[in-house]
Amino acid sequence: MTESPRICDYGDSRYRQDFWEGRGRDYEDAVERRVLRQFLPRSGRRLLEVGAGFGRLTTEYRAFRQVVLLDYSLEQLQYARDHFGDDGYLYIAADAYRMPFRAGAFDAATMIRVIHHFEDVPAVLRQIRGALAKDGKFILEFANKRHLKSILRHLFGRNAWNPFTLDPVEFVELNFDFHPDYMRRHVNECGFVIRRTAPVSWLRLGLLKRALPVGLLTALDSALQRSGWAISPSIFLDLQLRDGSAMSAPASDDALDILRCPETDSSLRRDGDQLISESGTRWAMRGGIYDFRHPLN
Ligand SMILES: C[S@@+](CC[C@H](N)C(=O)[O-])C[C@H]1O[C@@H](n2cnc3c(N)ncnc32)[C@H](O)[C@@H]1O
């Protein structure tokens, strides 16, 4: 890909209010949390949440000493910061294609409901690999192109695209569904080993969600996950870096020990309320959030 990949900019979108709050998605939220609890290590030093949004899932990462929330939307991060504060949390507004981290800064990373906005999947996977320490763990969720509903629609001639071909389908601008084999191939090529796969959200049907309690839906979903059939709308991968950076994640919680300039790849120092690279590139700090989207100079 020669031009810079496009970014799906949430800006000050009403994602939280219009997609989650009181929108009948308690079941989806519950199954995602349940898989995260199964896949996450019991403790850890530092976790990177890529595309953290307003911090919907951030409470699941409490076992980590420091959680770094990265998102392109300053407004989503502001909401998260108001909620979680600064003790144990760091907020980074940045493009995930150009992450401002030193190699090996994290012992774990997650990316849930985010990669469907990426047209250059290998590029963002490489960024995550670079930020992970030796044996780093990565939990990735992606939207599945070959799910039961799209297969049935295809068989009845109702789909404009074929769910069995490997190419990603962009069903709305910058919203992609991926074939499980496409994603498996790219995570492998990027140096990750797939330790576990969890096909989730099987029961995403308004009728079922209205009729059955969330606890029962979640239990049924867990049973279906055990089938291993990758034909659900959403798939979680439990990944481990094959041979990551030789470094282990820095012990200090000082932001400057994990940040680097995304333009010049050099280290940063504080200058008033800005960060400055060795070659003089300046980055703003806005309301407690490091802003690496565009340099000041
Ligand atoms: C559907 S939301 C998911 C948020 C959260 N992970 C969750 O599950 O609630 C997608 C998030 O990805 C972020 N995002 C999209 N493209 C991005 C990029 N290039 N760099 C960083 N964040 C990005 C958006 O700002 C948005 O907050």
Short mmCIF file of C-alpha atoms and ligand atoms in Angstrom, two decimals:
data_model
loop_
_atom_site.label_atom_id
_atom_site.label_comp_id
_atom_site.label_asym_id
_atom_site.label_seq_id
_atom_site.Cartn_x
_atom_site.Cartn_y
_atom_site.Cartn_z
CA MET A 1 0.00 0.00 0.00
CA THR A 2 1.72 3.24 -1.12
CA GLU A 3 -0.59 6.03 0.13
CA SER A 4 -1.18 6.34 3.89
CA PRO A 5 -4.08 4.12 4.87
CA ARG A 6 -7.37 5.88 5.65
CA ILE A 7 -8.38 6.36 9.30
CA CYS A 8 -11.87 5.84 10.66
CA ASP A 9 -12.07 8.96 12.80
CA TYR A 10 -14.61 8.67 15.64
CA GLY A 11 -13.86 12.25 16.76
CA ASP A 12 -16.61 13.24 19.16
CA SER A 13 -18.98 10.55 17.84
CA ARG A 14 -21.79 9.29 20.08
CA TYR A 15 -20.47 5.71 19.95
CA ARG A 16 -21.03 5.14 23.65
CA GLN A 17 -24.54 6.57 23.76
CA ASP A 18 -25.76 5.35 20.35
CA PHE A 19 -24.22 1.88 20.25
CA TRP A 20 -23.96 0.66 23.85
CA GLU A 21 -25.96 2.55 26.45
CA GLY A 22 -29.45 1.09 26.65
CA ARG A 23 -29.14 -0.29 23.10
CA GLY A 24 -29.80 -3.95 23.96
CA ARG A 25 -26.18 -5.11 23.65
CA ASP A 26 -25.64 -6.40 27.22
CA TYR A 27 -25.23 -9.92 25.83
CA GLU A 28 -22.47 -8.95 23.37
CA ASP A 29 -20.70 -6.98 26.11
CA ALA A 30 -20.94 -9.92 28.54
CA VAL A 31 -19.56 -12.55 26.12
CA GLU A 32 -16.65 -10.30 25.19
CA ARG A 33 -15.76 -9.77 28.85
CA ARG A 34 -16.03 -13.49 29.53
CA VAL A 35 -13.59 -14.40 26.74
CA LEU A 36 -11.20 -11.67 27.85
CA ARG A 37 -11.19 -13.13 31.38
CA GLN A 38 -10.37 -16.56 29.96
CA PHE A 39 -7.59 -15.31 27.69
CA LEU A 40 -5.91 -12.65 29.85
CA PRO A 41 -2.98 -13.55 32.10
CA ARG A 42 -3.75 -13.32 35.84
CA SER A 43 -1.28 -10.48 36.35
CA GLY A 44 1.08 -8.35 34.34
CA ARG A 45 3.13 -5.21 34.24
CA ARG A 46 1.76 -3.16 31.36
CA LEU A 47 -1.09 -3.69 28.89
CA LEU A 48 -1.79 -1.71 25.73
CA GLU A 49 -5.45 -1.35 24.74
CA VAL A 50 -5.48 -0.43 21.05
CA GLY A 51 -8.61 1.47 20.02
CA ALA A 52 -9.75 1.67 23.63
CA GLY A 53 -12.57 4.09 22.74
CA PHE A 54 -14.36 5.37 25.84
CA GLY A 55 -12.90 2.52 27.95
CA ARG A 56 -15.83 0.11 27.79
CA LEU A 57 -13.61 -2.92 28.50
CA THR A 58 -10.86 -1.22 30.48
CA THR A 59 -12.11 -2.56 33.83
CA GLU A 60 -11.13 -6.04 32.64
CA TYR A 61 -7.44 -5.10 32.74
CA ARG A 62 -7.22 -4.35 36.49
CA ALA A 63 -4.69 -7.14 37.04
CA PHE A 64 -2.10 -5.07 35.16
CA ARG A 65 -0.03 -2.51 37.01
CA GLN A 66 -0.37 0.01 34.19
CA VAL A 67 -2.92 0.18 31.37
CA VAL A 68 -2.23 2.37 28.33
CA LEU A 69 -5.33 3.38 26.40
CA LEU A 70 -4.61 4.33 22.79
CA ASP A 71 -7.25 5.76 20.49
CA TYR A 72 -7.42 8.23 17.62
CA SER A 73 -10.33 10.03 19.25
CA LEU A 74 -9.30 12.54 21.91
CA GLU A 75 -12.93 12.88 22.96
CA GLN A 76 -13.38 9.13 23.62
CA LEU A 77 -10.18 9.14 25.68
CA GLN A 78 -11.31 12.19 27.62
CA TYR A 79 -14.40 10.31 28.72
CA ALA A 80 -12.23 7.33 29.76
CA ARG A 81 -9.84 9.57 31.71
CA ASP A 82 -12.72 11.27 33.54
CA HIS A 83 -13.83 7.78 34.54
CA PHE A 84 -10.54 6.02 35.42
CA GLY A 85 -8.22 8.89 36.37
CA ASP A 86 -4.43 8.75 36.07
CA ASP A 87 -3.41 6.30 38.77
CA GLY A 88 -2.32 3.23 36.79
CA TYR A 89 -3.62 4.58 33.47
CA LEU A 90 -2.02 6.47 30.59
CA TYR A 91 -3.95 8.01 27.68
CA ILE A 92 -2.49 8.27 24.18
CA ALA A 93 -4.28 9.91 21.24
CA ALA A 94 -2.52 8.42 18.22
CA ASP A 95 -3.00 6.61 14.95
CA ALA A 96 -2.50 2.88 15.50
CA TYR A 97 -0.61 2.78 12.17
CA ARG A 98 2.02 5.05 13.81
CA MET A 99 2.24 4.15 17.45
CA PRO A 100 4.52 6.23 19.71
CA PHE A 101 6.06 3.39 21.73
CA ARG A 102 9.51 2.04 22.37
CA ALA A 103 10.12 -1.53 21.17
CA GLY A 104 9.05 -4.09 23.75
CA ALA A 105 7.21 -1.62 26.02
CA PHE A 106 4.24 -3.92 26.80
CA ASP A 107 3.84 -7.46 28.01
CA ALA A 108 0.29 -7.65 26.63
CA ALA A 109 -2.03 -5.92 24.17
CA THR A 110 -5.70 -6.15 23.21
CA MET A 111 -7.61 -4.91 20.18
CA ILE A 112 -11.36 -5.51 20.41
CA ARG A 113 -13.89 -4.27 17.82
CA VAL A 114 -11.19 -2.17 16.16
CA ILE A 115 -9.37 -4.04 13.37
CA HIS A 116 -12.55 -3.93 11.27
CA HIS A 117 -11.67 -0.25 10.68
CA PHE A 118 -8.23 -1.07 9.19
CA GLU A 119 -7.68 -1.40 5.47
CA ASP A 120 -4.00 -2.32 5.98
CA VAL A 121 -4.11 -5.21 8.45
CA PRO A 122 -0.42 -6.25 8.19
CA ALA A 123 0.67 -2.66 8.92
CA VAL A 124 -1.26 -2.39 12.18
CA LEU A 125 -0.24 -5.91 13.27
CA ARG A 126 3.43 -4.96 12.76
CA GLN A 127 2.96 -1.94 15.01
CA ILE A 128 1.54 -4.13 17.79
CA ARG A 129 4.30 -6.70 17.37
CA GLY A 130 6.90 -3.93 17.70
CA ALA A 131 5.36 -2.64 20.94
CA LEU A 132 5.32 -6.08 22.61
CA ALA A 133 8.07 -7.49 24.79
CA LYS A 134 9.50 -10.99 24.61
CA ASP A 135 6.73 -13.64 24.72
CA GLY A 136 4.18 -10.80 24.55
CA LYS A 137 0.52 -11.73 24.54
CA PHE A 138 -2.05 -10.25 22.17
CA ILE A 139 -5.82 -10.72 22.24
CA LEU A 140 -7.41 -9.80 18.94
CA GLU A 141 -11.11 -9.69 18.04
CA PHE A 142 -12.27 -9.41 14.45
CA ALA A 143 -15.57 -9.35 12.58
CA ASN A 144 -16.03 -12.61 10.68
CA LYS A 145 -16.98 -12.51 7.01
CA ARG A 146 -17.85 -16.24 6.93
CA HIS A 147 -20.56 -16.20 9.57
CA LEU A 148 -23.69 -18.31 9.52
CA LYS A 149 -26.02 -15.51 8.40
CA SER A 150 -23.78 -14.47 5.48
CA ILE A 151 -23.40 -18.13 4.42
CA LEU A 152 -27.21 -18.56 4.35
CA ARG A 153 -27.66 -15.27 2.48
CA HIS A 154 -25.03 -16.40 -0.01
CA LEU A 155 -26.72 -19.79 -0.55
CA PHE A 156 -30.05 -18.03 -1.25
CA GLY A 157 -28.39 -15.53 -3.62
CA ARG A 158 -28.98 -12.60 -1.23
CA ASN A 159 -25.33 -11.58 -0.68
CA ALA A 160 -23.43 -9.20 -2.95
CA TRP A 161 -20.17 -10.89 -1.88
CA ASN A 162 -18.94 -14.41 -1.29
CA PRO A 163 -18.30 -15.29 2.39
CA PHE A 164 -15.90 -18.09 1.38
CA THR A 165 -13.31 -15.99 -0.46
CA LEU A 166 -10.31 -14.77 1.52
CA ASP A 167 -10.44 -11.07 0.56
CA PRO A 168 -11.79 -8.64 3.22
CA VAL A 169 -15.21 -7.18 2.43
CA GLU A 170 -15.76 -3.45 3.00
CA PHE A 171 -19.52 -3.45 3.58
CA VAL A 172 -19.60 0.22 4.67
CA GLU A 173 -16.74 2.70 4.17
CA LEU A 174 -13.86 1.66 6.48
CA ASN A 175 -15.83 -1.22 7.99
CA PHE A 176 -14.40 -4.60 7.02
CA ASP A 177 -15.34 -8.21 7.69
CA PHE A 178 -12.49 -10.70 7.48
CA HIS A 179 -12.30 -14.37 6.57
CA PRO A 180 -10.85 -16.37 9.52
CA ASP A 181 -8.14 -17.86 7.26
CA TYR A 182 -7.14 -14.36 6.08
CA MET A 183 -6.67 -13.23 9.68
CA ARG A 184 -4.89 -16.45 10.69
CA ARG A 185 -2.48 -16.05 7.78
CA HIS A 186 -1.64 -12.45 8.65
CA VAL A 187 -1.15 -12.98 12.38
CA ASN A 188 1.12 -15.95 11.60
CA GLU A 189 3.12 -14.02 9.04
CA CYS A 190 3.51 -11.23 11.58
CA GLY A 191 5.12 -13.62 14.07
CA PHE A 192 2.21 -14.61 16.33
CA VAL A 193 1.28 -18.13 17.37
CA ILE A 194 -2.46 -18.80 17.75
CA ARG A 195 -2.94 -20.43 21.15
CA ARG A 196 -6.75 -20.41 21.28
CA THR A 197 -9.68 -19.34 19.11
CA ALA A 198 -13.10 -18.36 20.48
CA PRO A 199 -15.96 -17.86 18.01
CA VAL A 200 -18.43 -15.59 19.89
CA SER A 201 -21.72 -13.69 19.71
CA TRP A 202 -23.65 -16.57 18.09
CA LEU A 203 -27.01 -15.40 19.43
CA ARG A 204 -27.03 -11.84 18.10
CA LEU A 205 -30.72 -11.92 17.21
CA GLY A 206 -33.15 -9.31 18.53
CA LEU A 207 -35.84 -11.93 19.18
CA LEU A 208 -33.55 -14.19 21.24
CA LYS A 209 -32.01 -11.27 23.10
CA ARG A 210 -35.43 -10.00 24.10
CA ALA A 211 -36.69 -13.45 25.13
CA LEU A 212 -33.75 -14.83 27.13
CA PRO A 213 -31.81 -13.41 30.10
CA VAL A 214 -28.20 -12.31 29.48
CA GLY A 215 -26.84 -15.02 31.84
CA LEU A 216 -28.49 -17.79 29.83
CA LEU A 217 -27.45 -16.29 26.47
CA THR A 218 -23.85 -16.05 27.70
CA ALA A 219 -23.85 -19.66 28.93
CA LEU A 220 -25.27 -20.88 25.59
CA ASP A 221 -22.68 -18.80 23.77
CA SER A 222 -19.88 -20.43 25.79
CA ALA A 223 -21.19 -23.87 24.83
CA LEU A 224 -21.24 -22.88 21.15
CA GLN A 225 -17.71 -21.47 21.44
CA ARG A 226 -16.51 -24.93 22.38
CA SER A 227 -17.68 -26.25 18.98
CA GLY A 228 -14.67 -24.41 17.53
CA TRP A 229 -16.70 -23.65 14.38
CA ALA A 230 -15.51 -20.30 13.04
CA ILE A 231 -18.92 -19.28 11.68
CA SER A 232 -20.00 -16.80 14.39
CA PRO A 233 -20.10 -13.01 13.70
CA SER A 234 -17.12 -12.25 15.92
CA ILE A 235 -13.92 -14.19 16.63
CA PHE A 236 -11.36 -13.79 19.41
CA LEU A 237 -7.78 -14.99 18.95
CA ASP A 238 -5.43 -15.62 21.87
CA LEU A 239 -2.00 -14.88 20.38
CA GLN A 240 1.56 -15.07 21.59
CA LEU A 241 4.60 -13.53 19.99
CA ARG A 242 6.89 -16.24 18.57
CA ASP A 243 10.16 -14.40 18.99
CA GLY A 244 9.46 -10.84 20.03
CA SER A 245 11.84 -8.09 20.88
CA ALA A 246 14.54 -9.47 23.20
CA MET A 247 13.58 -6.79 25.74
CA SER A 248 11.22 -7.25 28.63
CA ALA A 249 8.78 -4.44 29.38
CA PRO A 250 10.38 -1.53 31.36
CA ALA A 251 9.62 -1.69 35.08
CA SER A 252 9.17 2.06 35.58
CA ASP A 253 5.71 3.62 35.21
CA ASP A 254 7.12 6.89 33.83
CA ALA A 255 5.53 7.60 30.43
CA LEU A 256 8.88 8.71 29.02
CA ASP A 257 10.28 5.22 29.53
CA ILE A 258 7.81 3.73 27.08
CA LEU A 259 7.13 6.60 24.64
CA ARG A 260 9.13 7.52 21.54
CA CYS A 261 8.60 10.03 18.77
CA PRO A 262 6.50 8.35 16.03
CA GLU A 263 8.04 10.62 13.36
CA THR A 264 11.73 10.38 14.18
CA ASP A 265 11.82 7.22 16.30
CA SER A 266 13.92 9.05 18.89
CA SER A 267 13.38 9.36 22.62
CA LEU A 268 11.36 12.23 24.12
CA ARG A 269 11.81 14.65 26.98
CA ARG A 270 9.38 16.98 28.71
CA ASP A 271 9.43 20.67 27.89
CA GLY A 272 6.75 22.42 29.92
CA ASP A 273 3.46 20.76 28.98
CA GLN A 274 4.88 19.42 25.71
CA LEU A 275 7.08 16.50 24.71
CA ILE A 276 10.04 17.14 22.44
CA SER A 277 12.10 14.65 20.42
CA GLU A 278 15.89 14.74 19.99
CA SER A 279 15.43 16.44 16.62
CA GLY A 280 12.99 19.02 18.01
CA THR A 281 9.60 17.57 16.98
CA ARG A 282 7.03 18.76 19.52
CA TRP A 283 3.92 16.94 20.74
CA ALA A 284 1.11 18.38 22.83
CA MET A 285 -0.40 17.17 26.06
CA ARG A 286 -4.11 18.02 26.04
CA GLY A 287 -6.12 17.66 29.24
CA GLY A 288 -3.89 14.87 30.57
CA ILE A 289 -3.76 13.04 27.21
CA TYR A 290 -0.57 12.74 25.13
CA ASP A 291 -1.53 13.79 21.62
CA PHE A 292 0.59 12.10 18.91
CA ARG A 293 -1.83 12.59 16.03
CA HIS A 294 -0.02 15.63 14.56
CA PRO A 295 3.19 17.31 15.71
CA LEU A 296 2.98 20.93 16.82
CA ASN A 297 5.77 22.12 14.51
C1 LIG B 1 -15.94 0.32 17.56
S1 LIG B 1 -14.89 1.29 18.56
C2 LIG B 1 -14.32 0.11 19.74
C3 LIG B 1 -13.90 0.70 21.03
C4 LIG B 1 -13.58 -0.33 22.14
N1 LIG B 1 -12.48 -1.20 21.76
C5 LIG B 1 -14.80 -1.14 22.45
O1 LIG B 1 -14.83 -2.34 22.13
O2 LIG B 1 -15.74 -0.58 23.02
C6 LIG B 1 -13.48 1.48 17.50
C7 LIG B 1 -12.41 2.41 18.07
O3 LIG B 1 -11.25 2.35 17.22
C8 LIG B 1 -10.69 3.64 17.12
N2 LIG B 1 -9.86 3.71 15.90
C9 LIG B 1 -10.26 3.56 14.62
N3 LIG B 1 -9.21 3.74 13.79
C10 LIG B 1 -8.13 4.02 14.56
C11 LIG B 1 -6.76 4.30 14.30
N4 LIG B 1 -6.28 4.34 13.05
N5 LIG B 1 -5.94 4.53 15.34
C12 LIG B 1 -6.39 4.50 16.62
N6 LIG B 1 -7.68 4.25 16.94
C13 LIG B 1 -8.54 4.00 15.92
C14 LIG B 1 -11.90 4.56 17.08
O4 LIG B 1 -11.57 5.88 17.46
C15 LIG B 1 -12.85 3.87 18.08
O5 LIG B 1 -12.73 4.40 19.38
#
